[in-house]
Amino acid sequence: MDVTARLGLASTEVTLATWPNLHGDWTSVVRPTLLETIGLHSALSVAIDALHLANRLGHA
């Protein structure tokens, strides 16, 4: 089975990883990429909040 991890963004879809010809229980192969994606989402959320705060402080 070929497995591909994709991230859907507002304007496009990004391929995060592709694992060709996986057999059996492939969750141990795919899980690290999913955890990295969750970490990236968290980091981007913090960065967006920081930018919003900086913009509010800059206009105060």
Short mmCIF file of C-alpha atoms in Angstrom, two decimals:
data_model
loop_
_atom_site.label_atom_id
_atom_site.label_comp_id
_atom_site.label_asym_id
_atom_site.label_seq_id
_atom_site.Cartn_x
_atom_site.Cartn_y
_atom_site.Cartn_z
CA MET A 1 0.00 0.00 0.00
CA ASP A 2 1.27 3.49 -0.82
CA VAL A 3 0.63 6.03 1.95
CA THR A 4 0.87 9.80 1.55
CA ALA A 5 0.50 12.45 4.25
CA ARG A 6 -0.94 15.73 2.99
CA LEU A 7 -1.62 19.05 4.69
CA GLY A 8 -4.57 21.03 3.33
CA LEU A 9 -3.98 24.77 3.49
CA ALA A 10 -6.35 27.59 2.58
CA SER A 11 -4.87 28.06 -0.89
CA THR A 12 -3.18 24.72 -1.66
CA GLU A 13 -2.40 21.22 -0.47
CA VAL A 14 1.14 20.30 0.61
CA THR A 15 2.55 16.77 0.53
CA LEU A 16 4.39 16.13 3.80
CA ALA A 17 5.65 12.63 3.08
CA THR A 18 5.11 9.59 0.89
CA TRP A 19 5.83 6.00 1.87
CA PRO A 20 5.60 3.62 -1.10
CA ASN A 21 4.95 -0.10 -0.70
CA LEU A 22 4.18 -0.20 3.02
CA HIS A 23 3.04 -3.58 4.29
CA GLY A 24 1.27 -4.62 7.46
CA ASP A 25 0.92 -2.18 10.35
CA TRP A 26 2.44 1.04 9.04
CA THR A 27 1.37 3.30 11.92
CA SER A 28 4.87 3.27 13.46
CA VAL A 29 6.25 4.65 10.19
CA VAL A 30 3.58 7.33 9.68
CA ARG A 31 3.05 8.41 13.30
CA PRO A 32 6.30 10.47 13.64
CA THR A 33 5.30 12.62 10.65
CA LEU A 34 1.85 13.21 12.11
CA LEU A 35 3.40 14.22 15.45
CA GLU A 36 5.77 16.61 13.64
CA THR A 37 2.80 18.13 11.82
CA ILE A 38 0.96 18.68 15.10
CA GLY A 39 4.10 20.33 16.52
CA LEU A 40 4.40 22.55 13.43
CA HIS A 41 0.75 23.59 13.79
CA SER A 42 1.33 24.49 17.45
CA ALA A 43 4.45 26.51 16.62
CA LEU A 44 2.65 28.39 13.84
CA SER A 45 -0.26 29.16 16.17
CA VAL A 46 2.11 30.66 18.73
CA ALA A 47 3.88 32.68 16.02
CA ILE A 48 0.57 34.06 14.73
CA ASP A 49 -0.50 35.04 18.25
CA ALA A 50 2.86 36.76 18.79
CA LEU A 51 2.49 38.71 15.53
CA HIS A 52 -1.02 39.80 16.46
CA LEU A 53 0.20 40.97 19.87
CA ALA A 54 3.12 42.84 18.33
CA ASN A 55 0.78 44.55 15.88
CA ARG A 56 -1.57 45.61 18.69
CA LEU A 57 1.33 46.94 20.76
CA GLY A 58 2.74 48.77 17.75
CA HIS A 59 -0.55 50.58 17.16
CA ALA A 60 -1.14 51.47 20.81
#
